[in-house]
Every structure is written in C-alpha cells, then in structure tokens.
XYZ file of C-alpha atoms in Angstrom:
720
model
C 13.825 120.484 -2.044
C 11.074 118.702 -0.061
C 12.098 115.495 -1.611
C 15.130 115.745 0.500
C 13.283 115.261 3.631
C 11.104 112.554 2.487
C 11.763 109.360 4.290
C 12.763 106.452 2.259
C 11.116 103.108 2.763
C 13.399 100.686 4.872
C 13.870 97.639 2.524
C 15.955 95.977 4.937
C 13.350 95.927 7.506
C 10.728 94.449 5.165
C 13.087 91.525 4.492
C 13.298 90.771 7.994
C 9.663 90.423 8.249
C 9.307 88.136 5.253
C 12.030 85.402 6.273
C 10.363 84.312 9.679
C 7.138 83.787 7.936
C 8.897 81.353 5.338
C 10.889 79.513 8.001
C 7.583 79.215 10.096
C 6.035 77.444 6.896
C 9.108 75.338 6.308
C 9.105 74.256 10.173
C 5.461 73.383 9.983
C 5.921 71.335 6.787
C 8.942 69.435 8.485
C 6.771 68.948 11.442
C 4.021 67.565 9.393
C 6.445 65.180 7.563
C 8.141 64.060 10.865
C 4.700 63.386 12.270
C 3.509 61.254 9.223
C 6.891 59.322 9.381
C 6.466 58.604 13.047
C 3.016 57.777 12.781
C 3.945 55.189 9.928
C 6.698 53.735 11.837
C 4.362 53.395 14.759
C 1.980 51.344 12.260
C 4.737 49.349 10.687
C 6.334 48.363 13.972
C 3.114 47.920 16.285
C 0.093 47.065 13.926
C 1.950 45.335 11.007
C 5.159 44.285 12.865
C 4.487 40.610 13.000
C 3.274 40.440 9.505
C 6.405 41.879 8.078
C 8.368 39.767 10.453
C 6.717 36.605 8.913
C 7.420 37.955 5.458
C 11.076 38.726 6.341
C 11.376 35.154 7.500
C 9.966 33.763 4.581
C 12.214 35.467 2.380
C 15.225 35.171 4.319
C 14.893 31.699 6.277
C 13.601 28.879 3.883
C 13.352 25.219 4.045
C 15.613 22.929 1.919
C 14.698 19.208 1.755
C 17.244 16.151 1.498
C 16.419 12.723 0.536
C 17.114 10.016 3.108
C 18.041 6.241 2.602
C 15.445 4.015 1.211
C 14.499 0.948 3.353
C 16.191 -2.360 2.632
C 14.801 -5.456 1.665
C 15.300 -8.873 3.050
C 14.109 -12.338 2.364
C 11.911 -14.538 4.952
C 15.115 -15.385 6.898
C 16.430 -11.905 7.110
C 19.194 -12.300 4.331
C 19.800 -8.858 2.777
C 18.264 -8.865 -0.709
C 18.434 -5.188 -1.488
C 20.826 -2.567 0.392
C 22.095 0.803 0.199
C 26.013 1.536 -0.130
C 26.879 4.843 1.160
C 28.835 7.253 -1.204
C 30.309 10.578 -0.604
C 28.613 13.296 -2.601
C 29.064 16.973 -3.486
C 25.648 18.750 -3.795
C 24.178 22.000 -4.892
C 20.853 23.698 -3.844
C 19.972 27.039 -5.730
C 17.192 29.482 -4.818
C 14.661 30.806 -6.951
C 16.565 34.194 -7.179
C 19.967 32.733 -8.101
C 21.087 34.208 -11.216
C 22.695 31.993 -13.979
C 25.789 34.327 -13.769
C 26.149 33.451 -9.925
C 25.625 29.814 -10.667
C 28.463 30.010 -13.666
C 30.772 31.630 -11.007
C 30.380 28.745 -8.598
C 30.642 26.180 -11.219
C 34.204 27.757 -12.279
C 35.243 27.691 -8.682
C 33.961 23.855 -8.335
C 35.985 23.085 -11.502
C 39.199 24.188 -9.867
C 38.348 21.885 -6.673
C 37.075 18.706 -7.989
C 37.685 16.416 -10.799
C 34.819 16.517 -13.396
C 34.786 14.660 -16.870
C 32.870 16.649 -19.420
C 29.424 14.892 -20.001
C 29.544 13.369 -23.527
C 25.754 14.083 -23.575
C 26.152 17.844 -23.612
C 23.754 19.101 -26.331
C 24.276 21.774 -28.731
C 21.732 23.869 -26.944
C 23.684 23.270 -23.624
C 26.898 24.702 -25.270
C 24.866 27.489 -26.768
C 23.588 28.610 -23.439
C 26.871 28.295 -21.893
C 28.491 30.458 -24.527
C 25.794 33.159 -24.075
C 26.426 33.225 -20.368
C 30.211 33.410 -20.633
C 29.963 35.926 -23.445
C 27.074 38.064 -22.501
C 28.396 41.460 -23.952
C 29.166 39.950 -27.346
C 26.000 37.971 -27.645
C 24.000 40.893 -26.769
C 25.976 43.092 -29.451
C 24.995 40.796 -32.107
C 21.106 41.578 -31.677
C 19.767 44.155 -33.776
C 17.951 47.308 -32.363
C 14.540 45.653 -33.274
C 15.495 42.234 -31.618
C 16.625 43.965 -28.329
C 13.020 45.289 -28.078
C 11.678 41.806 -28.128
C 10.411 40.239 -24.973
C 12.963 38.329 -23.044
C 12.219 34.870 -24.312
C 12.053 35.854 -27.895
C 15.228 38.102 -27.549
C 17.036 34.982 -25.900
C 16.067 32.899 -28.917
C 17.650 35.352 -31.254
C 20.767 35.078 -29.220
C 20.920 31.244 -29.460
C 20.358 31.457 -33.176
C 23.603 33.876 -33.515
C 25.941 31.585 -31.754
C 27.904 30.142 -34.398
C 29.685 26.854 -34.971
C 33.020 28.579 -34.708
C 31.836 29.894 -31.193
C 31.286 26.545 -29.952
C 34.503 25.107 -31.424
C 36.078 27.727 -29.583
C 35.064 26.083 -26.134
C 38.131 24.441 -24.398
C 37.807 21.167 -22.334
C 37.841 23.438 -19.218
C 34.706 25.134 -20.567
C 32.925 21.711 -21.205
C 33.699 20.767 -17.697
C 32.137 23.917 -16.361
C 29.186 23.440 -18.479
C 28.714 20.042 -17.340
C 28.747 21.192 -13.713
C 26.274 24.181 -14.735
C 24.109 21.619 -16.379
C 23.972 19.611 -13.053
C 23.105 22.760 -11.004
C 20.314 23.731 -13.239
C 18.839 19.986 -13.253
C 17.134 20.448 -9.943
C 14.379 22.421 -8.559
C 14.751 25.509 -6.331
C 15.814 24.641 -2.841
C 16.110 20.858 -3.696
C 19.659 19.383 -3.615
C 21.108 17.882 -6.733
C 24.139 15.797 -6.879
C 27.087 17.622 -8.767
C 29.478 14.688 -8.118
C 28.395 11.498 -6.391
C 30.706 8.777 -8.104
C 34.396 8.576 -7.403
C 34.474 11.519 -4.917
C 37.824 11.535 -2.976
C 38.652 12.518 0.604
C 40.748 15.267 -0.736
C 37.830 16.752 -2.932
C 35.556 16.639 0.028
C 38.050 18.457 2.007
C 38.894 21.167 -0.704
C 35.158 21.956 -1.142
C 34.663 21.908 2.531
C 37.298 24.334 3.305
C 35.715 26.792 0.574
C 31.912 26.408 1.438
C 31.658 30.234 2.309
C 32.811 30.982 -1.300
C 30.544 28.466 -2.664
C 26.792 29.462 -1.963
C 24.402 26.573 -2.236
C 27.250 23.788 -2.408
C 27.466 21.183 0.334
C 29.273 17.993 1.073
C 27.129 15.130 2.222
C 26.606 11.316 1.988
C 24.436 9.739 -0.922
C 23.185 6.072 -1.461
C 23.145 3.678 -4.114
C 21.035 0.603 -4.309
C 22.858 -2.739 -4.536
C 21.540 -6.244 -5.037
C 23.392 -8.965 -3.053
C 22.088 -11.903 -5.201
C 22.783 -10.414 -8.641
C 20.209 -11.787 -10.821
C 18.192 -13.862 -8.465
C 14.712 -12.265 -8.170
C 16.242 -9.120 -9.954
C 13.015 -8.518 -12.266
C 10.667 -9.002 -9.247
C 12.751 -6.572 -6.984
C 12.439 -3.769 -9.374
C 14.350 -0.751 -9.928
C 14.909 2.744 -8.548
C 15.004 6.042 -10.824
C 18.268 8.066 -10.951
C 18.284 11.545 -9.983
C 18.314 12.681 -13.698
C 15.304 10.353 -14.360
C 13.390 11.673 -11.514
C 9.652 10.716 -10.985
C 8.188 8.935 -13.854
C 6.426 11.232 -16.553
C 3.126 9.393 -16.244
C 2.955 9.864 -12.376
C 4.084 13.390 -12.120
C 0.839 14.750 -10.502
C 0.681 11.777 -8.100
C 4.011 12.190 -6.915
C 3.869 16.127 -6.553
C 0.804 15.954 -4.675
C 2.786 13.671 -2.208
C 5.357 16.298 -1.725
C 7.913 14.832 -4.058
C 10.181 17.048 -6.133
C 10.613 16.152 -9.902
C 14.242 14.886 -9.654
C 13.487 12.617 -6.487
C 14.498 9.074 -6.895
C 11.644 6.697 -6.700
C 10.586 3.203 -7.280
C 10.344 2.514 -10.984
C 8.875 -1.121 -11.299
C 7.625 -4.043 -9.286
C 8.383 -4.519 -5.519
C 10.327 -0.979 -5.469
C 7.440 0.787 -6.959
C 4.718 -1.385 -5.219
C 6.093 -0.223 -1.740
C 7.357 3.001 -2.585
C 5.352 4.676 0.341
C 7.114 2.299 2.683
C 10.474 2.343 1.446
C 10.852 6.131 0.638
C 11.045 7.368 4.262
C 10.656 11.101 5.331
C 12.922 13.644 4.014
C 15.220 15.566 6.147
C 14.546 19.384 6.330
C 17.001 22.289 6.892
C 16.491 26.007 7.291
C 18.681 27.819 4.955
C 19.322 31.530 5.109
C 19.665 33.535 1.803
C 21.796 36.504 1.279
C 20.279 39.614 -0.633
C 21.111 37.960 -3.883
C 19.070 34.729 -3.113
C 22.216 32.643 -2.480
C 22.135 29.989 0.191
C 24.884 31.057 2.745
C 24.077 28.879 5.745
C 22.270 25.785 6.361
C 20.856 24.550 9.818
C 19.265 21.126 10.073
C 15.714 21.281 11.510
C 14.527 17.664 10.960
C 16.991 14.821 10.243
C 14.166 12.909 8.202
C 13.569 9.214 8.925
C 14.856 6.265 6.873
C 12.436 4.266 4.816
C 11.044 1.279 6.552
C 12.322 -2.301 5.630
C 10.538 -5.034 3.716
C 10.824 -8.679 4.724
C 9.633 -10.673 1.796
C 8.058 -14.094 2.134
C 10.462 -15.487 -0.466
C 13.306 -17.671 0.751
C 16.443 -16.605 -1.305
C 18.254 -20.108 -0.751
C 15.223 -21.943 -1.971
C 14.677 -19.462 -4.792
C 18.178 -20.091 -5.992
C 17.795 -23.742 -5.822
C 14.707 -23.635 -7.773
C 16.244 -21.287 -10.479
C 19.042 -23.741 -10.859
C 16.741 -26.625 -11.011
C 14.976 -24.859 -14.006
C 17.964 -24.307 -15.779
C 19.225 -27.837 -15.547
C 16.201 -29.069 -16.709
C 15.817 -26.715 -19.474
C 19.123 -28.004 -20.730
C 17.908 -31.543 -20.843
C 14.790 -30.433 -22.483
C 16.825 -28.417 -25.106
C 18.556 -31.529 -26.008
C 15.609 -33.440 -26.803
C 14.034 -33.586 -30.341
C 11.782 -31.015 -31.560
C 12.549 -28.509 -28.923
C 13.623 -25.642 -31.226
C 10.697 -23.564 -29.925
C 11.110 -24.315 -26.208
C 12.531 -21.319 -24.467
C 11.111 -20.755 -20.911
C 9.977 -22.560 -17.734
C 8.169 -21.405 -14.660
C 7.714 -22.548 -10.959
C 5.890 -21.123 -8.178
C 5.768 -22.226 -4.613
C 3.659 -20.888 -1.799
C 2.386 -21.584 1.554
C -1.334 -22.925 0.787
C -2.728 -21.288 4.029
C -0.983 -17.897 4.168
C -0.719 -17.306 0.579
C 3.103 -16.462 1.329
C 5.018 -17.053 -2.043
C 8.305 -18.877 -1.052
C 9.791 -18.965 -4.635
C 8.752 -17.202 -7.751
C 11.043 -18.678 -10.414
C 11.034 -17.939 -14.141
C 13.847 -18.486 -16.564
C 14.012 -17.627 -20.325
C 16.796 -18.458 -23.009
C 17.754 -15.422 -25.031
C 18.870 -15.085 -28.636
C 22.543 -15.629 -27.381
C 21.451 -18.778 -25.732
C 21.791 -17.325 -22.277
C 19.658 -17.970 -19.364
C 17.716 -14.751 -18.125
C 15.578 -14.143 -15.034
C 11.903 -14.337 -16.137
C 10.080 -14.476 -12.608
C 7.697 -11.879 -14.102
C 6.337 -14.421 -16.551
C 4.667 -16.166 -13.726
C 1.954 -13.455 -13.528
C 2.455 -11.629 -16.872
C 2.275 -14.582 -19.380
C -0.406 -17.185 -19.756
C -0.614 -20.702 -21.428
C -3.015 -23.556 -21.802
C -2.448 -25.717 -18.734
C -3.781 -29.074 -19.814
C -5.112 -31.816 -17.523
C -3.701 -30.010 -14.391
C -7.088 -28.246 -14.224
C -9.360 -31.357 -14.046
C -9.669 -30.941 -10.364
C -11.590 -27.572 -10.870
C -13.758 -29.454 -13.600
C -14.815 -32.134 -11.274
C -15.780 -29.728 -8.334
C -17.156 -27.253 -10.980
C -19.526 -30.029 -11.933
C -20.462 -30.999 -8.618
C -21.092 -27.326 -7.304
C -23.155 -26.867 -10.538
C -25.375 -29.953 -9.737
C -24.368 -31.492 -12.948
C -22.872 -34.565 -11.436
C -22.844 -36.211 -7.946
C -19.837 -36.542 -5.592
C -19.228 -40.158 -6.419
C -20.537 -39.955 -10.144
C -19.230 -42.718 -12.340
C -18.643 -42.425 -16.295
C -17.621 -45.185 -18.721
C -14.270 -44.136 -20.133
C -15.205 -44.161 -24.006
C -14.223 -42.185 -27.070
C -16.638 -39.314 -27.738
C -17.834 -38.721 -31.135
C -20.313 -36.184 -32.509
C -21.843 -36.126 -36.073
C -19.325 -34.914 -38.550
C -16.392 -34.740 -36.020
C -13.332 -36.929 -35.270
C -13.308 -39.001 -31.998
C -12.135 -37.554 -28.894
C -10.691 -39.827 -26.350
C -8.389 -40.182 -23.429
C -4.840 -40.606 -24.048
C -4.738 -44.163 -23.083
C -7.805 -45.337 -25.000
C -7.494 -44.147 -28.441
C -8.975 -47.228 -29.844
C -12.108 -47.443 -27.579
C -11.155 -50.695 -26.193
C -10.273 -51.560 -22.776
C -12.403 -48.851 -21.405
C -13.562 -48.725 -17.875
C -16.052 -47.161 -15.464
C -14.333 -44.406 -13.469
C -15.457 -42.347 -10.349
C -13.818 -38.901 -9.775
C -10.779 -40.324 -8.151
C -10.137 -42.762 -10.728
C -10.499 -40.161 -13.291
C -7.999 -38.004 -11.829
C -5.518 -40.870 -11.051
C -5.418 -41.899 -14.752
C -6.376 -38.217 -16.233
C -9.396 -39.527 -18.215
C -10.320 -36.960 -20.819
C -13.462 -39.015 -21.610
C -14.604 -38.332 -17.989
C -14.081 -34.673 -18.156
C -16.018 -34.513 -21.611
C -18.896 -35.929 -20.057
C -18.843 -33.897 -16.970
C -18.929 -30.770 -19.285
C -21.770 -32.438 -21.353
C -23.830 -32.698 -18.243
C -22.940 -28.879 -17.335
C -24.219 -27.975 -20.663
C -27.498 -30.112 -20.306
C -26.801 -32.236 -23.262
C -27.752 -35.983 -23.922
C -24.867 -37.647 -25.431
C -25.463 -39.959 -28.415
C -22.573 -41.771 -30.191
C -22.131 -39.977 -33.598
C -25.346 -37.773 -32.887
C -25.512 -33.942 -32.894
C -24.351 -31.848 -29.893
C -26.876 -29.536 -28.937
C -25.788 -27.034 -26.151
C -26.119 -23.407 -25.260
C -22.789 -21.298 -25.615
C -23.557 -20.062 -22.236
C -22.141 -23.272 -20.795
C -18.413 -21.336 -21.421
C -19.499 -18.649 -19.045
C -20.938 -21.189 -16.583
C -17.637 -23.175 -16.463
C -15.686 -19.856 -16.143
C -17.591 -19.099 -13.089
C -16.622 -22.011 -11.324
C -13.149 -22.048 -12.588
C -12.774 -18.509 -11.296
C -13.616 -19.702 -7.674
C -10.054 -21.312 -7.922
C -8.366 -18.281 -9.294
C -8.239 -19.513 -12.953
C -9.020 -16.862 -15.125
C -9.112 -14.012 -12.719
C -6.419 -11.968 -10.913
C -4.779 -13.609 -8.205
C -4.319 -10.369 -6.072
C -0.545 -10.739 -5.567
C 1.061 -7.439 -4.536
C 2.818 -6.818 -7.824
C 1.829 -4.624 -10.629
C 1.114 -5.781 -14.170
C -0.611 -8.814 -13.567
C -2.510 -10.438 -16.295
C -5.712 -12.700 -16.176
C -4.978 -14.722 -19.268
C -6.947 -15.238 -22.579
C -10.328 -16.512 -22.967
C -10.935 -18.760 -25.994
C -13.125 -17.080 -28.472
C -14.246 -19.975 -30.820
C -18.054 -20.446 -29.540
C -18.478 -23.907 -31.335
C -20.294 -25.962 -28.760
C -17.669 -28.702 -29.029
C -15.073 -26.536 -27.632
C -16.640 -26.930 -24.400
C -15.116 -30.308 -24.166
C -11.699 -28.913 -24.885
C -12.334 -26.305 -21.994
C -12.860 -29.348 -19.490
C -9.304 -30.568 -20.076
C -7.547 -27.224 -19.979
C -7.190 -26.856 -23.731
C -9.332 -23.726 -24.238
C -8.698 -20.698 -21.900
C -5.062 -19.921 -21.045
C -3.924 -19.149 -17.384
C -0.815 -17.950 -15.734
C 1.519 -19.918 -13.719
C 0.590 -18.118 -10.655
C -3.177 -18.638 -11.392
C -2.236 -22.331 -11.469
C -0.401 -22.323 -8.281
C -3.347 -20.643 -6.516
C -5.809 -23.169 -7.857
C -3.639 -25.918 -6.464
C -3.229 -24.096 -3.018
C -7.185 -23.799 -2.922
C -7.326 -27.609 -3.238
C -4.535 -28.079 -0.788
C -6.160 -26.029 1.965
C -9.562 -27.480 1.814
C -11.261 -24.737 -0.622
C -10.136 -21.447 0.553
C -8.694 -19.021 -2.337
C -5.949 -17.330 -0.587
C -4.351 -14.161 -1.973
C -0.737 -14.769 -2.816
C 1.663 -12.306 -1.333
C 5.378 -11.409 -1.573
C 5.670 -9.700 1.689
C 5.848 -11.215 5.019
C 6.077 -8.088 7.342
C 7.416 -4.382 7.310
C 9.731 -3.524 9.970
C 11.254 -0.169 11.278
C 14.793 0.504 10.101
C 17.681 -1.343 11.988
C 19.409 0.732 14.806
C 22.568 -0.995 15.190
C 22.956 -2.894 11.917
C 23.177 -6.301 13.343
C 19.648 -7.026 13.984
C 16.619 -6.095 12.228
C 14.136 -3.323 13.523
C 10.984 -3.820 15.422
C 7.878 -5.347 13.378
C 5.755 -2.312 12.310
C 3.471 -4.339 10.154
C 2.561 -8.015 10.001
C 1.041 -9.129 6.740
C -2.237 -11.153 7.688
C -3.483 -14.000 5.183
C -6.339 -12.642 3.061
C -9.020 -15.150 1.914
C -10.602 -13.999 -1.168
C -13.436 -16.532 -1.308
C -14.361 -20.095 -0.347
C -15.177 -22.340 -3.089
C -19.136 -23.543 -3.002
C -18.404 -27.342 -2.797
C -18.985 -29.429 0.202
C -15.809 -30.442 2.158
C -16.694 -34.035 1.227
C -16.294 -33.186 -2.455
C -13.017 -31.455 -1.857
C -11.637 -34.326 -0.003
C -12.614 -36.579 -3.139
C -10.441 -34.549 -5.283
C -7.797 -34.429 -2.898
C -7.659 -38.158 -3.022
C -7.510 -38.178 -6.555
C -4.588 -36.029 -6.465
C -2.960 -38.249 -4.086
C -3.882 -41.265 -6.370
C -2.067 -39.411 -9.244
C 1.257 -39.862 -7.350
C 0.495 -42.959 -5.367
C -1.898 -44.976 -7.316
C -0.842 -47.911 -9.491
C -2.185 -46.199 -12.567
C -1.160 -42.621 -11.452
C 0.333 -40.432 -14.246
C 2.884 -39.217 -11.786
C 3.348 -42.352 -9.555
C 7.067 -42.765 -10.381
C 8.546 -39.434 -9.784
C 8.145 -38.741 -5.878
C 9.493 -42.014 -4.252
C 12.613 -40.517 -2.859
C 10.626 -37.351 -1.216
C 10.666 -37.709 2.614
C 7.077 -36.820 2.725
C 3.947 -37.745 0.660
C 3.120 -35.506 -2.390
C -0.134 -35.041 -4.006
C -1.075 -33.469 -7.302
C -2.061 -33.529 -10.980
C 0.057 -33.614 -14.077
C -1.086 -31.843 -17.271
C -0.112 -31.890 -21.110
C -1.730 -29.430 -23.442
C -1.670 -29.640 -27.251
C -1.201 -25.645 -28.059
C -0.238 -23.390 -30.735
C 3.153 -21.589 -30.474
C 2.860 -17.879 -30.108
C 6.218 -16.950 -28.832
C 9.025 -14.669 -30.145
C 9.900 -16.658 -33.265
C 7.186 -15.176 -35.421
C 7.951 -17.446 -38.466
C 6.705 -20.309 -36.358
C 3.472 -18.942 -35.092
C 0.802 -21.421 -34.854
C 3.009 -24.328 -35.045
C 1.623 -27.426 -33.115
C 3.513 -27.675 -29.668
C 3.098 -29.376 -26.190
C 2.749 -27.477 -22.878
C 3.705 -29.891 -19.715
C 2.515 -28.665 -16.266
C 2.095 -29.937 -12.915
C 0.325 -28.717 -9.834
C 0.738 -30.199 -6.223
C 1.448 -29.999 -2.494
C 3.255 -31.709 0.243
C 2.877 -33.230 2.747
C -0.287 -34.566 1.372
C -1.981 -34.881 4.895
C -1.267 -31.484 6.142
C 0.302 -29.159 3.259
C 2.900 -26.474 3.847
C 4.014 -26.102 0.300
C 2.064 -25.829 -2.914
C 3.846 -25.726 -6.254
C 2.945 -25.273 -9.943
C 5.368 -25.942 -12.723
C 4.660 -24.716 -16.363
C 6.823 -25.642 -19.315
C 5.468 -24.065 -22.416
C 6.107 -25.043 -25.788
C 8.396 -27.900 -24.689
C 8.514 -29.955 -27.651
C 6.687 -29.892 -31.143
C 3.843 -32.382 -32.344
C 4.843 -35.982 -32.888
C 8.123 -35.431 -30.863
C 8.603 -37.253 -27.463
C 8.032 -35.848 -24.173
C 11.275 -35.472 -21.954
C 8.966 -35.039 -18.984
C 10.924 -32.025 -17.581
C 7.752 -30.777 -15.823
C 7.984 -33.786 -13.578
C 11.520 -33.833 -12.849
C 11.480 -30.050 -12.201
C 8.478 -30.843 -9.713
C 10.271 -33.724 -7.903
C 13.354 -31.914 -7.575
C 11.639 -28.533 -5.966
C 9.870 -30.823 -3.466
C 13.166 -32.597 -2.498
C 15.122 -29.018 -2.226
C 12.580 -27.761 -0.052
C 12.458 -30.593 2.524
C 16.348 -31.136 2.314
C 16.588 -27.449 3.058
C 14.084 -27.534 5.888
C 15.977 -30.585 7.583
C 19.193 -29.151 7.118
C 18.321 -25.972 8.963
C 16.507 -28.154 11.464
C 19.847 -29.780 12.268
C 21.711 -26.488 12.407
C 19.208 -25.091 14.870
C 17.943 -22.142 12.896
C 14.808 -20.548 13.972
C 13.208 -17.825 11.980
C 10.662 -17.177 14.712
C 12.862 -15.355 17.167
C 12.040 -11.918 18.301
C 15.388 -10.225 17.580
C 16.722 -11.415 14.213
C 20.441 -11.283 13.068
C 20.889 -9.771 9.946
C 22.498 -12.303 7.404
C 24.683 -9.651 5.772
C 27.775 -11.469 4.856
C 27.246 -11.618 1.297
C 25.537 -8.234 1.341
C 28.973 -6.552 2.966
C 30.972 -8.152 0.325
C 28.640 -6.759 -2.570
C 28.539 -3.394 -1.047
C 32.309 -3.059 -0.650
C 32.696 -4.101 -4.000
C 30.402 -1.202 -5.131
C 32.503 1.138 -3.295
C 35.676 -0.005 -4.927
C 33.991 0.432 -8.213
C-alpha cells in the first residue's frame, strides 16, 4: 500500500533540463563556425584581397596578340618594290582551356556561314581525330575495360587504332569541311590568332560572321595582308620571301624567335633581305585584352595597344637601272649562245656600285635553265666563284709594290718564261718570244702582259729567274700573295648585308710554278661581288668599302603618298685601307685608263660612245667547267671578265662583269663581257641624263612614292 504513495520520477521535467544544454552546445558550435567564417572572409578580403584580385584578372582577362603589316621595301628612288595588299580575313583564337568539343561546335557554325573547300591535304590522322570527336560515345564503347583504365594518351591511341576505314568513308563532304576548319583552328597556339579563311572572303561572309560573333567564341573578322612584288622577277631572289602562317617560324631558328616574343605560327622573313632585316620590317604586334567565360572561351576583346607597322627599307638599288642591266645580260647571253663552243655557257653576272659609299646600284645575274628560259640569278654574285683572269692584275702590281718586291716604276722585259722540264708561259701576244718589249706597270696593264705579272710573282717569291733553269721558291708565297689580294676584297667576305656570302675557293696545288698562275687570276677563284669591291677600291684611291643593299630606313608612311621620315641613314663603312702609297695607286689607275684609251689597250674599242671616260681592266681565264652538266666536268672553258669605273677622273660608278664558261677551248671569243660592260655604262649615264632633263631629284626631304606600278599589281592580287 505504501507504494501507492511513493512519488514517481518526473520524466518530462528531466527532458526539459537536457534540451537546453544541447541547444547551448549547438549555438556555441554555430558561433565558433560563424566566427571562423568571418575571420576567414576578413583575411581573404583585407589581407589577401589584392592577390586574389590579380589572380582573377589573370584568369579572366588575358592578352591576345595580333600581327601587324610588315614594312615595305623601296628602291633608291622610292619606287615600291615590295608592298602589302590588304585582304579580308576570318580568324580564330582559342584559350588554353578551350575543349576540342567547343571548337568542333564553333567549326560547325562557321561552316554554315562561310564557304570553305575541304583541304586536300587532310591526313588520315586528321580525319580519325575528327571522327573520334564527333562520335565520342561510339569511340569509347570500342575500348576494352583494360584500355579504358590506361592513361589519357595511351587510351586515345587505342581510340585512334579502333577507327575503321568504313568510319572514315562515312564522313561526308560537310564533315570534311568542318574537319578542315577545325584543323586550322588547332594550328595556332593558345591566345594567338590564326586565319580560318583569308583568301576570297566576301563582304557577305564578313557580314554573316560579324552578326553571329556572340555565338562564335574566339572568332573575329579582321584585315590581313599578303606580300606582293611590283617588278615580278626583278631582284626577286635578293628580296627574299616571307613564311606563310602554316610554315611559321623556321625550325632551325625556333628558340631564337620564341625568345624574341614570336609565336610558332608567326610569319617571318625566310630568306635574304626579308630575313636580314626581319627586326626592322616586322613591327610591333598589337595587343588586346580578351575576357574569358568559365569554360575558357573568348567572349569579348578590347584593343589595348594597336601595335606599330614595321619600318620601311629604302634600298640602294635603282630598279630602272637594274632592269636595264638584266636586259643587257639576257640580250648578250643570246649572242654568246649563238657562238660556237657555247654549249656549257649558261650564266652571266654584273655588279654596279658607288665606289665611295659602297651602295649597290645594281646586282644582276641571269641563268638559263634546262628549258632554255632565263631566270633571276642575282644571288650568284656572292654565292658562286670563278677564276677571274687578268682583271685582277692591278692587285698583283700593287701587291708587289706593297711587298717591296718591285718599285713603283719597275720595268720588266716581256718574254716567255720557261723553267726546266716545263712548257713556256708567255703573254697572249708573244707566244713566239719575238717582238717583246720593256714594260712598266702602266704598259703591262694596258696590254695585259702575263710575263710582267709572272716576274712580279717571282720577285715576291724571292726567286732568281734563269731561262730553262729550276724554280726554287717557298710555297709560303701563296699566303703572301693572298694577304695582299685580301686587302682589295679578293678571297675574303665583302661584308654585304645579305646572308650566305661565299669567299671563293683557294687553289690546292702547291706546285711552286702555280704562283705564276696566281698572278694572272688563274689559281684562286672569287665571286663577282669580290671583283666589284676590288675595282671600287682602286677607283676610290685605296679604301675597301663595305657594299650595302640598304640606303636608309624610314618610318612608315602616314598618308600613302609620301614616304615616312628617315629613321636611320646608312653611313659608308671602310673595312680597310690598302697599304700602298697614293702614287702607286695612281699608277695602276693610269694603267686602267690605258686599257680603255691606250693605242694598244685591250679594251680601247668598246667605250668610244660613252659620254664620260671609262677606266678598267679586261680579263680572260682558262678554267675547268664545274657546272650542272656533270658529264662535262673538267672540260676546258674560258671565263671572260671586266672590272672598271667611270668617270675615270672622279668615279661615281664601278662595275664588275663576269661571264663564266663562255666558250670551250679552241672556240672564238664573242667578247660579250665587253659588250655588256659598254652597255651598262651607257645605260647608267643615259638614265642619269634623262632624269636630269626631267628635273627628277632624289634628295628632296619629302619623297613622293612612285606607286603606280605597285597599285596595279596590288589590285591584280585582290582580283585574284
């Protein structure tokens, strides 16, 4: 009964005591979490805010670079030689995060807006990649369980292997168009524009693409440029070429160009002047800030720096004169080919330069190809070498004087030279040994005496000549003679601002008697440009001046009618002064004058109708053929040359003409070296007189651009 009155525990009351405790704990935890969150937000916003802001800008606001037009190239009279023709272009720039699926989507949309011809160079791998991207589920389904667990590259390789011929055959022409667009989109590097279509883009296509840019991330419409050459093949090899976007930077110079800020698909000068002056012509790329969405696609682009067009080159070459020289070469080569024994004759060269400044006025070369057509071979003036014959005898005389082997007025009796066990060596006019005469340097040059030069070289070798006796001399004489020849530019690089210059070939037969052949230009070989530098050195009184193709560098034109301001004027560069007294140089100059004016001069009958006096030296060298017709290698041929300048009293032009392998042994000489030389001088002074009468002055501060011919060529390129 007592149990009835026992008080039972109040369970409800106990529960009310437990709940508040739990709530307090929960509230405390929430308080701690909120405090940590507030603290973290404070750290992020106040302490690390600037850092995260920069990271956000780097992620969402990136720079995209665009190429600018290259500088143009003029001749010395501001005739446009190389220009840019503007072309409409549809471009694409991807980010590093843009997935292939997004690019395929854009490519499909572009295919509906522009006309694209499937690329005939689409490879099997290109089509396999495209099939995989457009049949992703089917491609993955073909992988085994083990293959799916491979790393990405190995698994993809299996996907490629599983693409069948039937899969590729199922691709339609539309698929191939889209694959072509996709291939172009992937050709460029991230955040670098590539051209999807830059040829034949219509106004309608530009309008359609422009209207849909919001749905085409990374696509843009812009203006691109193509190089055009106003004078077709004139100087074409010297001007060089520019790579296409597909070719990009040369593989052998990748590191160099990347270090300069180039992209791999940038267009750069590939050869000669375009390559030599790449840093001048290229300009500074424009820069734009592009906003990327969360997928890494470019959704907005704002120009930040419009870039600067490349500077313009003004060459030293006179294009009108250059064209005349090229025609002179062709016309006389036809005469030469009509002569007997000319089956190996296929080339001729001519260099004209200002002997005081080194500016090249014309650099012409013509070659006959297998089809009998003439081709520009201006490069041969500094990349090929030949025996020059008697044209180098001025260097022999001055070398002997500088060496102290002979005096300035040294005389020798012209006689056949004979050593024991050898054939006689004589001048061309004194084979029999009769009718010889005593010659000084002027007389020896006038009649081109071989005997005189033989005796100079023997003096340099320290040999005492006895008819039919032994010839004892040190082979060091070869090096001694080369030392003096080098001072004129013979056997060394001229320093011209073009890549690939050769120095010629040194004779390797150390028989001491070959020293005599050296003295008359029939041992070592030289380039036509070296011969021109040698002639200019004598013309200007003994200064070897570096030849240059560049007259000045100018800022881009601001109005298209006149050239820009001079940025850099190219100053003459003297490489060395020969170590001969002025009186000795004067003696050789008088000898050169006697060649063209003396009663017995070897070139006296060729320059009578030139309005000014010409001085120079003729040359003929017996040589061995080493040209493209291998079956005739080592056939005996004759090279003919001429080096000279005018006016003789105060030269303003110096030329060198080289006609290699003009005719075979025992054939007659058509003398086209002399005809070419005469016609070049005449063309130069006739053109000078014509311009004087027309009142043309190339020294004006503001030069009008002579672009009528260029405009016609540019328009024809657009029409194409």
